[in-house]
mmCIF file of C-alpha atoms in Angstrom:
data_model
loop_
_atom_site.group_PDB
_atom_site.id
_atom_site.type_symbol
_atom_site.label_atom_id
_atom_site.label_comp_id
_atom_site.label_asym_id
_atom_site.label_seq_id
_atom_site.Cartn_x
_atom_site.Cartn_y
_atom_site.Cartn_z
ATOM 1 C CA MET P 16 27.558 21.729 111.272
ATOM 2 C CA GLU P 17 30.716 23.642 112.115
ATOM 3 C CA MET P 18 33.596 23.111 109.677
ATOM 4 C CA GLU P 19 35.541 26.325 110.024
ATOM 5 C CA GLY P 20 39.132 25.557 110.946
ATOM 6 C CA VAL P 21 38.883 21.928 109.854
ATOM 7 C CA LYS P 22 41.592 21.001 107.357
ATOM 8 C CA LEU P 23 40.841 18.570 104.585
ATOM 9 C CA PRO P 24 43.261 16.509 102.440
ATOM 10 C CA VAL P 25 43.018 17.834 98.884
ATOM 11 C CA VAL P 26 44.999 16.363 95.994
ATOM 12 C CA GLU P 27 43.977 18.893 93.362
ATOM 13 C CA ILE P 28 41.405 21.524 92.434
ATOM 14 C CA PHE P 29 41.110 22.219 88.725
ATOM 15 C CA ASN P 30 38.723 23.445 86.052
ATOM 16 C CA SER P 31 38.026 21.363 82.960
ATOM 17 C CA ILE P 32 35.259 19.559 81.145
ATOM 18 C CA SER P 33 33.436 16.749 82.850
ATOM 19 C CA GLY P 34 34.760 13.693 81.073
ATOM 20 C CA GLU P 35 31.912 11.247 81.537
ATOM 21 C CA GLY P 36 28.365 10.596 82.662
ATOM 22 C CA ILE P 37 25.394 12.967 82.728
ATOM 23 C CA SER P 38 27.566 16.064 82.821
ATOM 24 C CA ALA P 39 29.996 14.968 80.070
ATOM 25 C CA GLY P 40 31.312 17.930 78.107
ATOM 26 C CA GLU P 41 30.215 20.581 80.611
ATOM 27 C CA ILE P 42 32.722 22.997 82.139
ATOM 28 C CA VAL P 43 33.071 22.129 85.830
ATOM 29 C CA THR P 44 35.500 22.496 88.704
ATOM 30 C CA PHE P 45 36.865 19.309 90.225
ATOM 31 C CA VAL P 46 37.832 18.932 93.864
ATOM 32 C CA ARG P 47 39.797 15.719 94.337
ATOM 33 C CA VAL P 48 40.213 14.650 97.952
ATOM 34 C CA ALA P 49 42.873 12.225 99.142
ATOM 35 C CA GLY P 50 42.380 8.734 100.452
ATOM 36 C CA CYS P 51 40.378 5.740 99.271
ATOM 37 C CA ASN P 52 39.384 2.524 101.007
ATOM 38 C CA LEU P 53 39.387 0.515 97.760
ATOM 39 C CA ARG P 54 42.179 -0.575 95.423
ATOM 40 C CA CYS P 55 40.621 -1.238 92.033
ATOM 41 C CA ASP P 56 42.880 -3.052 89.578
ATOM 42 C CA TYR P 57 42.234 -0.516 86.811
ATOM 43 C CA CYS P 58 42.368 2.628 88.992
ATOM 44 C CA ASP P 59 43.584 5.651 87.003
ATOM 45 C CA THR P 60 43.977 7.990 89.992
ATOM 46 C CA MET P 61 46.262 6.005 92.270
ATOM 47 C CA TYR P 62 48.043 9.236 93.164
ATOM 48 C CA SER P 63 44.920 10.241 95.089
ATOM 49 C CA TYR P 64 45.587 7.724 97.838
ATOM 50 C CA GLN P 65 49.351 8.169 98.153
ATOM 51 C CA ASP P 66 50.077 9.938 101.425
ATOM 52 C CA GLU P 67 52.487 12.527 100.091
ATOM 53 C CA GLU P 68 50.229 13.684 97.264
ATOM 54 C CA TYR P 69 47.918 16.157 99.030
ATOM 55 C CA GLU P 70 47.774 19.486 100.850
ATOM 56 C CA LEU P 71 45.611 20.389 103.841
ATOM 57 C CA LEU P 72 43.053 23.104 103.125
ATOM 58 C CA THR P 73 40.208 24.615 105.117
ATOM 59 C CA PRO P 74 36.741 24.525 103.538
ATOM 60 C CA GLN P 75 36.913 28.280 102.946
ATOM 61 C CA GLN P 76 40.261 27.950 101.170
ATOM 62 C CA ILE P 77 38.666 25.348 98.920
ATOM 63 C CA VAL P 78 35.738 27.679 98.213
ATOM 64 C CA ASN P 79 38.146 30.498 97.375
ATOM 65 C CA ARG P 80 39.968 28.345 94.829
ATOM 66 C CA ILE P 81 36.705 27.222 93.250
ATOM 67 C CA ASN P 82 35.556 30.834 93.013
ATOM 68 C CA ASN P 83 38.725 31.680 91.079
ATOM 69 C CA PHE P 84 37.342 29.613 88.198
ATOM 70 C CA GLY P 85 33.908 31.226 88.187
ATOM 71 C CA THR P 86 31.899 28.013 87.777
ATOM 72 C CA GLN P 87 28.925 26.932 89.876
ATOM 73 C CA GLN P 88 29.158 23.252 89.032
ATOM 74 C CA VAL P 89 31.548 21.293 91.238
ATOM 75 C CA ILE P 90 32.437 17.611 91.064
ATOM 76 C CA CYS P 91 33.749 16.155 94.317
ATOM 77 C CA THR P 92 35.846 13.126 93.527
ATOM 78 C CA GLY P 93 38.815 11.230 94.847
ATOM 79 C CA GLY P 94 40.030 9.171 96.252
ATOM 80 C CA GLU P 95 36.716 8.670 97.963
ATOM 81 C CA PRO P 96 34.777 11.731 99.157
ATOM 82 C CA LEU P 97 32.148 9.864 101.202
ATOM 83 C CA GLU P 98 34.369 7.903 103.582
ATOM 84 C CA GLU P 99 32.571 7.865 106.916
ATOM 85 C CA ASP P 100 34.029 9.190 110.179
ATOM 86 C CA LYS P 101 36.255 11.594 108.242
ATOM 87 C CA PRO P 102 35.733 15.367 107.880
ATOM 88 C CA LYS P 103 36.112 15.174 104.089
ATOM 89 C CA ARG P 104 32.712 13.424 103.956
ATOM 90 C CA TYR P 105 31.057 16.735 104.758
ATOM 91 C CA LEU P 106 32.880 18.881 102.206
ATOM 92 C CA PRO P 107 30.230 18.352 99.478
ATOM 93 C CA LEU P 108 27.526 19.438 101.936
ATOM 94 C CA TYR P 109 29.528 22.518 102.862
ATOM 95 C CA LEU P 110 29.940 23.412 99.192
ATOM 96 C CA ALA P 111 26.239 22.900 98.496
ATOM 97 C CA LYS P 112 25.441 25.183 101.422
ATOM 98 C CA GLN P 113 27.606 27.845 99.747
ATOM 99 C CA GLY P 114 25.385 27.641 96.668
ATOM 100 C CA PHE P 115 27.403 25.349 94.413
ATOM 101 C CA GLU P 116 25.762 22.609 92.363
ATOM 102 C CA VAL P 117 27.609 19.541 93.600
ATOM 103 C CA ARG P 118 28.000 16.124 92.020
ATOM 104 C CA ILE P 119 29.695 13.456 94.112
ATOM 105 C CA GLU P 120 31.661 10.689 92.418
ATOM 106 C CA THR P 121 31.689 7.840 94.918
ATOM 107 C CA ASN P 122 33.057 4.302 94.761
ATOM 108 C CA GLY P 123 29.769 2.927 96.079
ATOM 109 C CA SER P 124 31.097 1.319 99.240
ATOM 110 C CA TRP P 125 29.836 4.064 101.582
ATOM 111 C CA SER P 126 26.295 5.243 102.178
ATOM 112 C CA VAL P 127 25.012 8.366 100.494
ATOM 113 C CA TYR P 128 23.877 11.139 102.834
ATOM 114 C CA ASN P 129 20.943 10.507 105.141
ATOM 115 C CA GLN P 130 18.392 13.142 106.133
ATOM 116 C CA GLN P 131 20.099 13.820 109.448
ATOM 117 C CA GLU P 132 23.375 14.676 107.714
ATOM 118 C CA LEU P 133 21.608 16.937 105.230
ATOM 119 C CA GLN P 134 19.710 18.717 107.984
ATOM 120 C CA LYS P 135 22.926 19.504 109.868
ATOM 121 C CA PHE P 136 23.787 21.782 106.947
ATOM 122 C CA GLY P 137 20.255 23.056 106.474
ATOM 123 C CA LEU P 138 19.880 21.146 103.207
ATOM 124 C CA ASP P 139 17.104 19.026 101.761
ATOM 125 C CA GLY P 140 19.156 17.287 99.089
ATOM 126 C CA GLU P 141 18.635 19.865 96.348
ATOM 127 C CA GLY P 142 21.867 20.768 94.589
ATOM 128 C CA ILE P 143 23.541 17.458 95.450
ATOM 129 C CA ASN P 144 23.689 14.568 92.996
ATOM 130 C CA TYR P 145 25.566 11.298 92.898
ATOM 131 C CA THR P 146 27.569 9.314 90.393
ATOM 132 C CA LEU P 147 27.637 5.924 92.091
ATOM 133 C CA ASP P 148 30.237 3.457 90.882
ATOM 134 C CA ILE P 149 29.186 -0.177 91.074
ATOM 135 C CA LYS P 150 32.297 -2.313 91.068
ATOM 136 C CA CYS P 151 32.434 -5.245 88.669
ATOM 137 C CA PRO P 152 34.505 -8.436 89.091
ATOM 138 C CA SER P 153 37.589 -7.203 87.203
ATOM 139 C CA SER P 154 38.074 -4.476 89.810
ATOM 140 C CA ASN P 155 38.485 -7.152 92.504
ATOM 141 C CA MET P 156 36.387 -4.850 94.715
ATOM 142 C CA ALA P 157 32.838 -6.006 93.918
ATOM 143 C CA GLU P 158 32.378 -7.394 97.418
ATOM 144 C CA TYR P 159 32.281 -3.839 98.765
ATOM 145 C CA ASN P 160 29.268 -2.670 96.743
ATOM 146 C CA LEU P 161 26.620 -1.166 99.020
ATOM 147 C CA PHE P 162 23.469 -1.856 97.034
ATOM 148 C CA THR P 163 21.145 -0.216 99.552
ATOM 149 C CA ASN P 164 22.356 3.071 98.050
ATOM 150 C CA LEU P 165 20.299 2.328 94.934
ATOM 151 C CA GLU P 166 17.119 2.833 96.943
ATOM 152 C CA GLN P 167 18.256 6.336 97.957
ATOM 153 C CA LEU P 168 19.110 7.723 94.522
ATOM 154 C CA GLY P 169 16.798 9.980 92.540
ATOM 155 C CA LEU P 170 16.381 12.176 89.491
ATOM 156 C CA ASN P 171 19.710 13.407 88.032
ATOM 157 C CA ASP P 172 21.634 10.719 89.905
ATOM 158 C CA GLU P 173 23.492 8.052 87.968
ATOM 159 C CA ILE P 174 25.270 4.763 88.400
ATOM 160 C CA LYS P 175 28.352 3.613 86.534
ATOM 161 C CA PHE P 176 29.654 0.183 85.612
ATOM 162 C CA VAL P 177 33.302 0.189 84.525
ATOM 163 C CA VAL P 178 33.522 -2.936 82.386
ATOM 164 C CA GLN P 179 36.535 -4.768 81.028
ATOM 165 C CA ASP P 180 35.204 -8.097 79.779
ATOM 166 C CA LYS P 181 32.157 -10.345 79.457
ATOM 167 C CA SER P 182 32.116 -11.286 83.138
ATOM 168 C CA ASP P 183 31.860 -7.600 84.046
ATOM 169 C CA ILE P 184 29.042 -7.021 81.573
ATOM 170 C CA ASP P 185 27.146 -10.093 82.785
ATOM 171 C CA TYR P 186 27.573 -8.896 86.369
ATOM 172 C CA ALA P 187 26.278 -5.426 85.483
ATOM 173 C CA LEU P 188 23.264 -6.834 83.661
ATOM 174 C CA LYS P 189 22.441 -9.011 86.678
ATOM 175 C CA VAL P 190 22.581 -5.989 89.007
ATOM 176 C CA ILE P 191 20.349 -4.027 86.638
ATOM 177 C CA ASP P 192 17.856 -6.889 86.539
ATOM 178 C CA ASP P 193 17.832 -7.203 90.333
ATOM 179 C CA TYR P 194 17.185 -3.464 90.798
ATOM 180 C CA LYS P 195 15.270 -2.657 87.611
ATOM 181 C CA ASN P 196 12.208 -1.391 89.476
ATOM 182 C CA GLU P 197 14.180 1.098 91.581
ATOM 183 C CA LEU P 198 16.293 2.208 88.627
ATOM 184 C CA SER P 199 13.254 2.754 86.426
ATOM 185 C CA LYS P 200 11.024 4.424 89.016
ATOM 186 C CA GLN P 201 13.741 6.839 90.103
ATOM 187 C CA GLU P 202 14.890 7.476 86.493
ATOM 188 C CA ILE P 203 18.494 6.676 87.316
ATOM 189 C CA VAL P 204 20.918 7.000 84.410
ATOM 190 C CA ILE P 205 22.905 3.778 83.944
ATOM 191 C CA ASN P 206 26.367 4.279 82.436
ATOM 192 C CA PHE P 207 28.499 1.554 80.910
ATOM 193 C CA SER P 208 32.100 2.744 80.749
ATOM 194 C CA PRO P 209 34.721 0.559 79.019
ATOM 195 C CA VAL P 210 38.100 0.247 80.703
ATOM 196 C CA PHE P 211 40.378 2.461 78.640
ATOM 197 C CA GLU P 212 42.319 0.482 76.006
ATOM 198 C CA GLU P 213 40.961 -2.813 77.362
ATOM 199 C CA LEU P 214 37.453 -3.003 75.886
ATOM 200 C CA ALA P 215 36.673 -1.390 72.524
ATOM 201 C CA PRO P 216 33.748 1.057 72.835
ATOM 202 C CA LYS P 217 32.166 -0.188 69.590
ATOM 203 C CA LYS P 218 32.115 -3.735 70.968
ATOM 204 C CA LEU P 219 30.357 -2.489 74.090
ATOM 205 C CA VAL P 220 27.836 -0.628 71.912
ATOM 206 C CA SER P 221 27.034 -3.885 70.108
ATOM 207 C CA ILE P 222 26.473 -5.669 73.398
ATOM 208 C CA LEU P 223 24.174 -2.927 74.675
ATOM 209 C CA GLN P 224 22.218 -3.090 71.416
ATOM 210 C CA GLU P 225 21.604 -6.790 72.035
ATOM 211 C CA HIS P 226 19.789 -5.853 75.244
ATOM 212 C CA GLN P 227 17.972 -2.724 74.065
ATOM 213 C CA THR P 228 14.552 -4.415 73.979
ATOM 214 C CA TYR P 229 14.927 -5.382 77.629
ATOM 215 C CA PHE P 230 16.094 -1.879 78.580
ATOM 216 C CA ALA P 231 13.112 -0.359 76.771
ATOM 217 C CA GLN P 232 10.664 -2.795 78.377
ATOM 218 C CA PHE P 233 11.538 -1.468 81.829
ATOM 219 C CA ASN P 234 12.205 2.151 80.790
ATOM 220 C CA LEU P 235 15.855 1.907 81.806
ATOM 221 C CA LYS P 236 18.070 4.857 80.878
ATOM 222 C CA VAL P 237 21.173 2.988 79.705
ATOM 223 C CA ARG P 238 23.990 4.785 77.919
ATOM 224 C CA LEU P 239 27.604 4.388 76.841
ATOM 225 C CA SER P 240 29.994 6.639 78.737
ATOM 226 C CA ILE P 241 33.412 7.366 77.245
ATOM 227 C CA GLN P 242 36.138 9.156 79.202
ATOM 228 C CA LEU P 243 36.362 12.235 76.984
ATOM 229 C CA HIS P 244 39.333 13.698 78.825
ATOM 230 C CA LYS P 245 41.444 10.695 77.822
ATOM 231 C CA LEU P 246 40.624 11.348 74.176
ATOM 232 C CA ILE P 247 41.362 15.071 74.359
ATOM 233 C CA TRP P 248 44.522 14.935 76.475
ATOM 234 C CA ASP P 249 47.211 12.361 77.163
ATOM 235 C CA PRO P 250 45.619 9.726 79.442
ATOM 236 C CA GLU P 251 48.487 10.123 81.919
ATOM 237 C CA VAL P 252 48.013 13.885 82.357
ATOM 238 C CA THR P 253 46.430 14.996 85.642
ATOM 239 C CA GLY P 254 44.490 18.163 86.365
ATOM 240 C CA VAL P 255 42.408 18.021 83.175
#
């Protein structure tokens, strides 16, 4: 698919550690695109969907900036990188075609790539992985969850529940129960991430321990995910 000359809305490109999930602690380069269709109550990157907060870059300009950091691992985040009918949806595919290992952080309201989209870039899905956010009630966005995505995920993909209270945890456990066969068969990592300064991590650990027998029964890969970058730097600092 031709992308040369297309300009994409980019909020920031920076090199840091991955703060959460499978890749937590690894040195990666982030590409944050502008624009998001959701408005989660606890969103910590609201600047990514404010119109004045981005610059327009060609895919090659983005590649050049990534190359300046010398890392092969790229996390495409937002905003929302997978919004359909927008050129930014194809940036992760373009980057994978250039040889980068790409992880896509998506809000879970848009479909992951289908085979036709992959084939347009000469890809088979290798080198592209997903961190799929499943919205819980406290986000006020749970109605937008696209659960059919769970059937398309595979090894090295992960889902994330950002939880603030008991209703969120109960919701997450219900989703896990409904899709336990898919999650187990495809070895999907299941992250529980407490809303920063709203739910104490040690309390969440205790709750997960209460359900560990169930998780083990179905070979579910459940883990606690803490936002490391908010512990290392000021939570309000961007570009880290």
